[in-house]
Coordinates of C-alpha atoms in Angstrom, one line a residue:
Chain A
M1 CA 83.0 47.4 69.6
N2 CA 80.2 45.8 67.6
F3 CA 78.0 48.7 66.6
I4 CA 76.0 46.7 64.2
N5 CA 74.4 44.6 66.9
F6 CA 73.8 47.5 69.0
P7 CA 70.2 48.2 70.1
L8 CA 70.6 51.8 71.3
Y9 CA 72.7 52.7 68.4
E10 CA 70.2 51.2 66.0
L11 CA 67.3 52.9 67.7
F12 CA 68.9 56.3 67.7
T13 CA 70.0 56.0 64.1
F14 CA 66.5 55.0 63.4
L15 CA 65.0 57.8 65.2
W16 CA 67.3 60.1 63.3
N17 CA 66.7 58.8 59.9
R18 CA 63.1 57.8 59.9
E19 CA 61.7 61.0 58.6
S20 CA 63.8 60.9 55.5
S21 CA 63.9 57.1 54.9
R22 CA 60.2 56.5 55.3
G23 CA 58.2 56.8 52.1
I24 CA 54.7 55.8 51.2
V25 CA 56.0 52.7 49.5
N26 CA 57.7 51.5 52.8
S27 CA 54.9 52.3 55.1
M28 CA 54.0 49.4 57.5
I29 CA 50.6 50.7 57.9
H30 CA 48.2 52.9 56.0
R31 CA 45.4 55.3 57.0
D32 CA 42.7 52.9 55.9
E33 CA 44.2 50.0 58.0
V34 CA 44.2 52.3 61.1
K35 CA 40.6 53.1 60.4
K36 CA 39.8 49.4 60.2
L37 CA 41.7 48.7 63.4
A38 CA 39.7 51.4 65.2
E39 CA 36.5 49.9 64.0
L40 CA 37.6 46.4 65.3
A41 CA 38.7 47.9 68.7
L42 CA 35.4 49.8 69.0
L43 CA 37.2 53.1 69.2
A44 CA 35.8 56.3 67.6
V45 CA 38.7 58.1 66.1
D46 CA 38.3 61.5 64.5
D47 CA 39.3 61.7 60.8
S48 CA 41.4 64.7 61.6
E49 CA 43.4 62.4 64.0
L50 CA 44.0 59.6 61.6
D51 CA 47.0 61.0 59.8
T52 CA 49.0 61.6 63.0
L53 CA 48.0 58.2 64.4
T54 CA 49.1 56.4 61.2
K55 CA 52.5 58.2 61.3
E56 CA 53.1 57.4 64.8
M57 CA 52.0 53.8 64.5
D58 CA 54.0 53.4 61.4
S59 CA 57.3 54.4 63.2
I60 CA 56.4 52.2 66.2
L61 CA 55.7 49.2 64.0
E62 CA 58.8 49.7 62.0
Y63 CA 60.8 49.7 65.2
I64 CA 59.1 46.6 66.7
S65 CA 59.6 44.7 63.4
E66 CA 63.1 44.4 64.7
I67 CA 61.8 41.3 66.4
N68 CA 61.7 39.6 63.0
T69 CA 65.6 39.7 62.9
F70 CA 65.4 37.3 65.9
T71 CA 66.2 34.0 64.5
A72 CA 67.2 31.7 67.3
D73 CA 65.9 28.1 67.2
I74 CA 63.2 28.4 69.8
K75 CA 61.0 25.5 68.9
N76 CA 61.8 23.6 72.1
E77 CA 61.9 26.5 74.4
R78 CA 58.3 26.3 75.6
K79 CA 58.5 23.1 77.5
K80 CA 57.6 24.6 80.8
P81 CA 55.5 27.6 80.2
L82 CA 55.8 30.5 82.6
L83 CA 52.1 31.0 82.8
Y84 CA 49.8 28.2 83.8
N85 CA 46.2 27.8 84.9
V86 CA 45.3 27.8 88.6
M87 CA 42.0 26.0 89.2
R88 CA 39.7 26.4 92.1
E89 CA 36.2 25.2 93.0
D90 CA 33.4 27.0 91.4
E91 CA 31.7 28.3 94.5
V92 CA 29.9 31.4 95.7
I93 CA 32.3 33.2 98.0
H94 CA 30.5 36.6 98.5
K95 CA 27.3 37.2 100.6
E96 CA 24.3 37.6 98.3
G97 CA 23.8 41.3 97.6
E98 CA 27.0 42.3 99.3
Y99 CA 28.2 44.5 96.4
T100 CA 24.9 45.0 94.6
E101 CA 24.2 48.7 95.8
R102 CA 27.8 49.7 95.2
I103 CA 27.9 48.3 91.7
L104 CA 24.5 49.8 90.9
K105 CA 25.7 53.1 91.8
E106 CA 28.4 53.0 89.3
M107 CA 26.1 52.3 86.4
P108 CA 25.5 55.1 84.0
S109 CA 21.8 54.3 83.6
T110 CA 19.6 52.1 85.8
D111 CA 16.0 51.3 86.5
G112 CA 15.6 50.0 89.9
K113 CA 17.9 47.1 90.2
Y114 CA 18.2 46.7 86.4
L115 CA 20.9 48.2 84.1
N116 CA 19.5 50.1 81.1
V117 CA 21.0 49.2 77.8
K118 CA 20.1 50.0 74.2
K119 CA 18.0 47.6 72.2
I120 CA 20.2 44.6 71.1
L121 CA 18.0 43.0 68.5
Chain B
M1 CA 62.7 70.7 116.5
I2 CA 63.0 67.7 114.4
E3 CA 61.8 67.9 110.9
L4 CA 59.1 65.2 110.9
T5 CA 58.9 64.9 107.0
A6 CA 62.6 64.0 107.0
L7 CA 62.2 61.0 109.2
T8 CA 62.5 57.4 107.8
I9 CA 59.8 54.9 108.5
Q10 CA 62.0 53.2 111.1
E11 CA 62.8 56.5 112.9
A12 CA 59.2 57.6 112.9
R13 CA 58.1 54.1 114.2
K14 CA 60.5 54.4 117.2
K15 CA 59.2 57.9 118.0
L16 CA 55.5 56.9 117.5
D17 CA 56.0 53.9 119.9
K18 CA 57.8 55.8 122.5
G19 CA 55.1 58.5 122.4
E20 CA 57.6 61.2 121.4
I21 CA 55.5 62.1 118.4
T22 CA 51.9 61.3 117.4
S23 CA 50.6 60.1 114.0
V24 CA 48.4 63.3 113.9
E25 CA 51.5 65.4 114.2
L26 CA 53.4 63.4 111.6
T27 CA 50.4 63.4 109.2
E28 CA 49.9 67.1 109.6
A29 CA 53.5 67.8 108.7
F30 CA 53.1 65.8 105.4
L31 CA 49.7 67.2 104.8
K32 CA 51.0 70.7 105.1
N33 CA 53.6 70.0 102.4
A34 CA 51.2 68.3 100.2
K35 CA 48.8 71.2 100.4
E36 CA 51.4 73.8 99.8
K37 CA 53.1 72.1 96.9
N38 CA 50.4 70.4 95.0
D39 CA 49.3 73.4 93.1
T40 CA 52.7 73.5 91.4
L41 CA 53.6 69.9 91.3
N42 CA 50.3 68.2 90.8
A43 CA 51.4 65.1 92.5
F44 CA 48.1 64.3 94.2
L45 CA 44.8 64.0 92.3
E46 CA 43.0 63.9 95.6
I47 CA 44.0 64.3 99.2
F48 CA 41.5 62.4 101.2
D49 CA 39.4 64.5 103.5
D50 CA 39.6 62.0 106.5
V51 CA 43.3 61.8 106.7
L52 CA 43.6 63.3 110.3
E53 CA 40.7 60.9 111.5
Q54 CA 42.8 58.0 110.1
A55 CA 45.8 59.4 112.1
K56 CA 43.7 59.8 115.3
E57 CA 42.6 56.2 114.9
A58 CA 46.3 55.0 114.5
D59 CA 47.2 57.0 117.6
K60 CA 44.5 55.1 119.5
R61 CA 45.9 51.9 118.4
I62 CA 49.5 52.9 119.4
A63 CA 48.2 54.1 122.8
N64 CA 46.7 50.6 123.1
G65 CA 50.1 49.1 122.7
E66 CA 49.8 48.0 119.1
S67 CA 52.8 48.3 116.8
Y68 CA 53.1 47.5 113.1
P69 CA 55.7 48.8 110.8
L70 CA 53.2 51.1 109.0
L71 CA 50.9 52.1 111.9
G72 CA 50.4 55.8 111.8
I73 CA 52.7 56.2 108.7
P74 CA 51.4 58.4 106.0
I75 CA 51.4 56.8 102.6
A76 CA 50.4 57.9 99.1
L77 CA 48.6 55.6 96.7
K78 CA 48.8 55.5 92.9
D79 CA 45.4 56.2 91.4
N80 CA 45.1 52.7 89.9
L81 CA 44.8 51.0 93.3
L82 CA 41.2 50.4 94.7
V83 CA 40.1 51.7 98.0
Q84 CA 36.6 50.9 98.9
G85 CA 34.2 53.9 98.7
R86 CA 36.8 56.2 97.3
K87 CA 37.2 57.6 93.9
V88 CA 39.9 55.9 91.7
S89 CA 40.4 56.9 88.1
S90 CA 43.8 55.6 86.7
A91 CA 44.1 59.3 85.7
S92 CA 41.6 58.6 82.9
K93 CA 38.4 60.5 81.8
I94 CA 36.7 57.2 81.3
L95 CA 36.8 56.6 85.1
E96 CA 36.7 60.2 86.2
N97 CA 33.8 59.8 88.6
Y98 CA 34.2 56.1 89.5
T99 CA 34.1 55.0 93.1
A100 CA 35.8 51.7 94.0
T101 CA 33.6 48.9 95.3
Y102 CA 36.2 46.9 97.1
D103 CA 39.8 47.3 98.6
A104 CA 42.8 46.1 96.7
T105 CA 44.8 43.4 98.7
V106 CA 47.7 45.8 99.2
I107 CA 45.3 48.4 100.6
T108 CA 43.8 45.8 103.0
K109 CA 47.3 45.0 104.1
C110 CA 48.1 48.8 104.7
K111 CA 44.8 49.2 106.5
E112 CA 45.3 46.3 108.7
E113 CA 48.7 47.7 109.8
G114 CA 47.0 51.1 110.3
A115 CA 48.8 53.2 107.7
V116 CA 47.4 56.6 107.0
L117 CA 46.2 56.8 103.5
L118 CA 46.9 60.2 102.4
G119 CA 45.5 60.3 98.9
R120 CA 45.8 59.2 95.4
T121 CA 48.6 60.3 93.1
N122 CA 48.8 61.4 89.5
M123 CA 50.0 58.9 86.8
D124 CA 50.1 58.3 83.0
E125 CA 46.6 57.2 82.1
F126 CA 46.1 53.6 82.9
A127 CA 50.0 53.5 83.7
M128 CA 50.8 53.9 80.0
G129 CA 53.7 56.3 79.7
T130 CA 57.1 57.3 81.1
S131 CA 56.6 61.0 82.0
T132 CA 53.2 61.4 83.8
E133 CA 52.3 63.7 80.8
N134 CA 49.6 61.3 79.7
S135 CA 47.3 62.1 82.6
A136 CA 43.8 63.3 81.8
F137 CA 44.2 65.7 84.8
G138 CA 47.5 67.5 83.6
P139 CA 51.2 66.6 84.0
T140 CA 53.0 66.1 87.3
R141 CA 56.2 68.3 87.7
N142 CA 59.6 67.1 88.9
P143 CA 60.2 68.8 92.4
I144 CA 64.0 69.1 91.7
D145 CA 63.2 71.1 88.5
P146 CA 59.4 71.8 87.9
T147 CA 60.1 72.4 84.2
R148 CA 61.0 68.8 83.9
V149 CA 59.0 65.6 84.0
P150 CA 59.1 63.3 87.1
G151 CA 59.1 60.1 85.0
G152 CA 56.3 57.8 84.9
S153 CA 53.8 56.3 85.0
S154 CA 54.1 56.4 88.9
G155 CA 55.2 60.1 88.6
G156 CA 52.8 61.4 91.3
S157 CA 53.8 58.8 93.7
A158 CA 57.5 59.5 93.1
V159 CA 57.0 63.2 93.5
A160 CA 55.0 62.9 96.6
V161 CA 57.8 61.0 98.3
A162 CA 60.6 63.2 96.9
A163 CA 58.8 66.5 97.8
K164 CA 58.1 65.1 101.3
M165 CA 54.4 65.2 100.7
A166 CA 54.2 61.6 101.8
M167 CA 56.5 59.3 103.8
C168 CA 56.3 56.5 101.2
A169 CA 54.1 55.5 98.2
L170 CA 52.7 52.7 96.4
G171 CA 53.1 52.4 92.6
S172 CA 52.8 49.8 89.9
D173 CA 55.6 48.7 87.5
T174 CA 54.7 47.2 84.0
G175 CA 57.8 48.3 82.2
G176 CA 59.7 50.5 84.6
S177 CA 56.9 52.6 86.0
V178 CA 58.2 52.5 89.5
R179 CA 62.0 52.5 88.9
Q180 CA 62.1 55.1 86.2
P181 CA 60.2 57.9 88.1
A182 CA 62.2 57.0 91.3
A183 CA 65.4 57.5 89.4
L184 CA 64.4 60.8 87.9
C185 CA 63.1 62.1 91.3
G186 CA 66.1 60.8 93.3
I187 CA 64.4 58.3 95.4
V188 CA 64.3 54.5 95.8
G189 CA 61.9 52.3 93.8
I190 CA 61.5 48.5 93.8
K191 CA 59.8 46.3 91.3
P192 CA 59.4 43.1 93.2
T193 CA 59.3 39.6 91.5
Y194 CA 56.2 39.0 89.4
G195 CA 53.5 37.4 91.5
S196 CA 55.2 38.3 94.8
V197 CA 52.6 41.0 95.6
S198 CA 48.9 40.5 94.9
R199 CA 47.3 42.5 92.1
Y200 CA 43.8 42.1 93.3
G201 CA 42.4 45.6 93.0
L202 CA 45.2 46.9 90.9
M203 CA 43.7 48.1 87.6
A204 CA 45.3 45.8 85.0
M205 CA 47.5 47.1 82.2
G206 CA 49.7 44.3 81.0
S207 CA 48.7 41.2 83.1
S208 CA 51.8 39.2 82.4
L209 CA 54.0 42.1 83.4
D210 CA 52.3 44.2 86.1
V211 CA 53.4 44.2 89.7
V212 CA 52.8 46.5 92.6
G213 CA 56.0 48.2 93.8
S214 CA 57.1 50.7 96.5
L215 CA 58.7 54.0 96.4
A216 CA 60.5 55.6 99.4
K217 CA 63.3 57.9 100.5
T218 CA 65.5 55.1 101.6
V219 CA 66.2 51.5 100.8
D220 CA 65.1 50.3 104.1
D221 CA 61.8 52.2 103.8
A222 CA 61.1 50.6 100.5
E223 CA 61.8 47.2 102.1
I224 CA 59.5 47.8 104.9
L225 CA 56.7 48.7 102.5
F226 CA 57.4 45.7 100.4
E227 CA 57.3 43.3 103.4
T228 CA 53.9 44.7 104.3
I229 CA 52.3 44.3 100.8
R230 CA 53.9 41.0 99.7
G231 CA 52.4 37.5 99.9
W232 CA 50.2 34.9 98.4
D233 CA 46.6 35.9 97.9
K234 CA 43.7 33.6 97.1
M235 CA 42.2 36.6 95.0
D236 CA 45.2 36.5 92.6
S237 CA 46.0 33.2 91.1
T238 CA 49.4 34.5 89.9
T239 CA 50.7 35.1 93.3
I240 CA 53.6 33.0 94.5
P241 CA 53.1 30.6 97.4
N242 CA 54.5 31.9 100.6
E243 CA 56.5 28.8 101.1
R244 CA 58.7 29.4 97.9
K245 CA 62.2 30.0 99.2
R246 CA 63.5 33.4 99.0
I247 CA 67.3 34.2 98.1
E248 CA 69.1 34.7 101.4
K249 CA 71.6 37.5 102.1
K250 CA 75.2 37.0 101.4
D251 CA 78.4 38.7 102.6
T252 CA 79.8 39.4 99.2
Y253 CA 78.2 39.6 95.8
V254 CA 79.0 39.2 92.2
I255 CA 77.6 41.9 90.0
G256 CA 77.4 41.5 86.2
V257 CA 77.5 44.4 83.8
P258 CA 76.2 43.9 80.2
R259 CA 78.8 46.1 78.7
D260 CA 77.7 45.7 75.0
F261 CA 74.4 47.1 76.0
L262 CA 76.0 50.2 77.5
T263 CA 78.4 51.5 75.0
T264 CA 76.4 54.3 73.3
G265 CA 73.0 56.2 73.6
I266 CA 73.6 57.0 77.2
D267 CA 74.4 60.4 78.6
P268 CA 78.2 60.4 79.0
D269 CA 78.0 62.2 82.3
A270 CA 75.4 59.6 83.5
L271 CA 77.7 56.8 82.4
V272 CA 80.6 58.3 84.5
E273 CA 78.2 58.2 87.6
F274 CA 77.3 54.5 86.8
E275 CA 81.0 53.6 86.7
N276 CA 81.4 55.4 90.1
A277 CA 78.7 53.2 91.6
L278 CA 80.5 50.2 90.3
T279 CA 83.7 51.3 91.9
K280 CA 81.9 52.0 95.2
L281 CA 80.6 48.3 95.1
K282 CA 84.1 47.0 94.4
N283 CA 85.5 49.0 97.2
E284 CA 83.0 47.5 99.5
G285 CA 84.5 44.0 98.6
H286 CA 82.1 42.9 95.9
T287 CA 83.1 41.7 92.5
V288 CA 82.1 43.4 89.3
V289 CA 82.3 41.3 86.1
D290 CA 81.4 41.9 82.5
I291 CA 78.6 39.7 81.1
E292 CA 77.3 39.0 77.6
L293 CA 73.6 39.1 77.0
P294 CA 73.0 39.3 73.2
T295 CA 69.3 38.8 73.4
L296 CA 68.7 41.8 75.6
K297 CA 68.6 43.9 72.6
Y298 CA 65.3 42.4 71.8
S299 CA 63.8 43.4 75.1
L300 CA 62.2 46.7 74.1
A301 CA 60.7 45.5 70.9
T302 CA 59.4 42.4 72.7
Y303 CA 57.9 44.6 75.4
Y304 CA 56.2 46.9 72.9
I305 CA 54.5 44.0 71.3
I306 CA 53.4 42.1 74.5
C307 CA 52.4 45.2 76.4
P308 CA 50.0 46.7 73.8
A309 CA 48.6 43.3 73.1
E310 CA 47.6 42.8 76.7
V311 CA 46.5 46.5 76.9
S312 CA 44.1 46.1 74.0
T313 CA 42.7 42.9 75.8
N314 CA 42.5 44.6 79.3
M315 CA 41.0 47.8 78.0
A316 CA 38.1 46.0 76.3
R317 CA 36.3 45.9 79.7
F318 CA 35.7 49.7 79.4
D319 CA 32.4 49.9 77.4
G320 CA 30.6 52.8 79.0
V321 CA 27.7 50.5 79.7
R322 CA 28.3 49.0 83.2
Y323 CA 30.4 51.7 84.8
G324 CA 32.5 54.9 83.9
F325 CA 32.1 57.5 81.3
H326 CA 29.2 57.1 78.9
K327 CA 28.7 58.9 75.6
D328 CA 25.6 58.3 73.4
G329 CA 26.1 57.1 69.9
V330 CA 23.5 56.3 67.2
D331 CA 23.0 52.8 68.4
R332 CA 24.5 50.3 70.9
I333 CA 27.7 49.6 69.0
D334 CA 28.3 53.2 68.5
D335 CA 27.8 53.8 72.3
Y336 CA 30.9 51.7 72.8
R337 CA 32.9 53.5 70.1
Q338 CA 31.9 57.0 71.3
S339 CA 32.4 56.2 75.1
R340 CA 35.8 54.6 74.5
G341 CA 36.9 57.2 71.8
A342 CA 36.1 60.1 74.0
G343 CA 36.9 58.4 77.4
F344 CA 40.4 57.2 76.6
G345 CA 43.3 59.5 76.0
K346 CA 45.7 59.5 73.0
E347 CA 48.4 57.1 74.3
V348 CA 45.7 54.5 75.6
R349 CA 44.0 54.6 72.2
R350 CA 47.4 54.3 70.3
R351 CA 48.3 51.2 72.4
I352 CA 44.8 49.6 71.9
L353 CA 45.3 50.0 68.1
L354 CA 48.8 48.6 68.2
G355 CA 47.7 45.7 70.3
T356 CA 44.8 45.0 68.0
Y357 CA 47.3 45.1 65.1
V358 CA 49.9 42.6 66.6
L359 CA 47.1 40.3 67.6
S360 CA 45.3 40.3 64.3
S361 CA 45.3 37.1 62.4
G362 CA 47.6 38.5 59.6
Y363 CA 50.3 39.7 61.9
Y364 CA 50.0 37.4 65.0
D365 CA 52.8 35.1 64.0
A366 CA 55.1 37.9 62.8
F367 CA 54.7 39.9 66.0
Y368 CA 53.0 38.4 69.0
N369 CA 54.2 34.9 68.6
K370 CA 57.7 36.0 67.8
A371 CA 57.7 38.2 70.9
M372 CA 56.6 35.3 73.1
Q373 CA 59.5 33.2 71.8
A374 CA 61.9 36.1 72.3
R375 CA 60.6 36.4 75.8
D376 CA 61.3 32.8 76.6
L377 CA 64.9 33.1 75.1
I378 CA 65.7 36.3 76.9
R379 CA 64.7 34.8 80.2
K380 CA 66.7 31.7 79.5
D381 CA 69.8 33.8 78.6
V382 CA 69.5 35.9 81.7
F383 CA 69.1 32.9 84.0
E384 CA 72.2 31.4 82.4
V385 CA 74.1 34.6 83.5
F386 CA 72.5 34.4 86.9
K387 CA 74.3 31.1 87.5
K388 CA 77.5 33.1 87.5
V389 CA 76.4 36.5 89.0
D390 CA 74.0 37.5 91.8
A391 CA 72.8 40.7 90.2
I392 CA 72.9 42.5 86.9
A393 CA 73.5 46.3 86.9
T394 CA 72.7 49.0 84.4
P395 CA 71.7 52.6 84.7
T396 CA 67.9 52.9 85.3
T397 CA 67.6 55.4 82.4
T398 CA 69.7 56.7 79.5
S399 CA 69.7 60.3 80.9
P400 CA 68.3 62.5 83.7
A401 CA 64.8 63.9 83.7
F402 CA 63.8 65.6 80.4
K403 CA 61.7 68.7 79.9
I404 CA 57.9 68.7 80.0
G405 CA 56.7 68.6 76.3
E406 CA 60.2 67.7 74.9
K407 CA 59.1 64.2 73.8
S408 CA 55.4 64.4 74.2
N409 CA 54.8 64.4 70.4
D410 CA 57.2 61.5 69.8
P411 CA 55.7 58.3 71.2
L412 CA 58.7 56.3 70.1
A413 CA 61.2 58.4 71.8
L414 CA 59.2 58.0 75.0
Y415 CA 59.2 54.2 74.6
L416 CA 63.0 54.4 74.6
E417 CA 63.0 55.6 78.2
D418 CA 62.1 52.0 79.1
I419 CA 65.1 50.4 77.4
F420 CA 66.9 49.4 80.6
T421 CA 63.8 48.6 82.8
V422 CA 61.6 46.4 80.6
S423 CA 63.7 43.3 80.8
A424 CA 62.9 42.8 84.4
N425 CA 59.1 42.8 83.5
I426 CA 59.6 40.6 80.6
I427 CA 61.4 38.0 82.6
G428 CA 59.5 38.6 85.9
T429 CA 62.6 39.1 88.0
P430 CA 62.8 41.8 90.7
A431 CA 64.8 45.0 90.1
I432 CA 65.5 48.1 92.1
S433 CA 66.4 51.7 91.2
V434 CA 68.5 53.5 93.9
P435 CA 69.7 57.2 93.5
F436 CA 73.3 57.5 92.7
G437 CA 75.0 60.7 91.5
T438 CA 73.7 63.7 89.7
V439 CA 74.3 65.5 86.4
V440 CA 74.0 69.4 86.2
R441 CA 71.6 70.7 83.5
D442 CA 70.6 74.4 83.4
G443 CA 72.3 74.9 86.7
V444 CA 70.2 72.2 88.4
A445 CA 71.7 69.0 89.7
L446 CA 69.4 66.2 88.4
P447 CA 69.5 62.8 90.0
L448 CA 70.3 59.5 88.3
G449 CA 69.2 56.0 89.1
F450 CA 71.4 52.9 89.4
Q451 CA 69.4 49.8 88.6
L452 CA 70.1 46.2 89.9
M453 CA 68.1 43.2 88.8
A454 CA 68.3 39.8 90.7
P455 CA 66.9 36.4 90.1
D456 CA 63.2 35.6 91.1
L457 CA 62.6 36.2 94.8
G458 CA 66.0 37.9 95.1
E459 CA 64.7 41.2 96.7
T460 CA 67.0 40.8 99.7
T461 CA 70.0 40.8 97.3
L462 CA 68.7 44.2 95.9
F463 CA 68.0 45.7 99.3
T464 CA 71.4 44.7 100.6
L465 CA 73.3 46.0 97.7
G466 CA 71.1 49.1 97.4
N467 CA 71.9 49.9 101.0
I468 CA 75.6 49.6 100.4
L469 CA 75.3 52.0 97.3
T470 CA 73.3 54.6 99.1
K471 CA 75.4 54.5 102.4
N472 CA 76.4 57.9 103.4
I473 CA 74.2 59.3 100.7
L474 CA 70.6 58.8 101.8

């Protein structure tokens, strides 16, 4: 039985050990970086939440870093991509105004048939 | 008197068509259960107010001689499927008061057949989770032991079926969200081949992984529902053309077991039941062989890179400007930040941040690109194995349902719940979870799920084997 290559074993050992093994020095992500990411993602994150978030993200990142032990030669694997573009004619398929009222009703702030937004410039 | 809520879809169909029962009677029976049990279980976020009118309409169609598999059958819908004119929230505060402006294709198909849409079921917010604890509207409870989770993210749908509050239900599966709750609630859940069911009108989570699946009491019921909702759709360019050949039924099957993936980390009692299931398959004349899939160990890490990356992209549409929850900030940009910060729950925000991280220029190659390469190789390896076997078997989960709150402060421990289910989503292949065996915890017999994965368009293989496994059980 090869325990070393074993994912569940690794994960459980990791879950068991992470509190003790993770120090500031080994952190994958710091508080400031989480703050920066939140800014990039346009997410208001309360300062009081940052520490927990950093801790949680750090352990998740440490786990998914396992992907970097993956070393197969994969250069030629993407000959036939799984996902490809499906093209269609650029045509109007809905009746004009068919959805207008329904969509307008969902807008947080409207003025007649206009959507209110804050000043951009 | 027959217990109407115990009927299978086929049994109900016969009785409805013969006029022995009406859809109104059938619907009332489920409605009674739903209303009585929902306070405790929180499976439904909303029970529609026109359910009996829908049933009356179905009865009229039956009286006119119409017959479709789902005509007059009460069905529950996961809260991320759009039904025009009805609220739909993905169990999120950001869409709490949102009303759908069109019908999802799967809903159109159910409506065309005359299914009775009972209501929308609770879920992990935007389908992110494995316990239905991440709902903005409170957790759903497992009907077998209400102190335990029902699994997730389609937890409400699984509970609705298991507690006989609905005859069957629709869910969505991005990393196990149909199969895992089906397993923990003791019912059947199928994640069909990627692209076999239209996702038009399903709120997107991980677009290269998402698929609409069905949950039901029996394998046949799950198949009936799948046959109704499947098919190419011009509104979803990722759907598979109908002319693509499906894998046909065989008399005997070869089932592969990735032993090196199953030696530890699994509840020992659950492993015993897994072996019992394999024995049952052997006794029925099928062959069980050991297989090696060394790249499978990268599945979970791969999934938790690709999924958050796609989440961060898909969640970008929620801006508090055009629809949904809006919170004022100091300026336009701050409006976005405040609306999204207050509208999204913790797990959604966590995945958006993770996705933003793995897609950022500094880490893109180390994480996202690497995960895409691993995805290709896992698929290649699995398909190599599929040259020798018809299906791959694993338990659906490592253990039975856990306690509510037990893992809620440990996101990584919750991610581990997906270890056996994510591979099918990464590869795109179909997989089913059927109930097999129980383990007793705190005096309660908790159900376990047996998972089978087949090559693309191999749903028939899964239904056939699923039926064999659940024979004399369901």
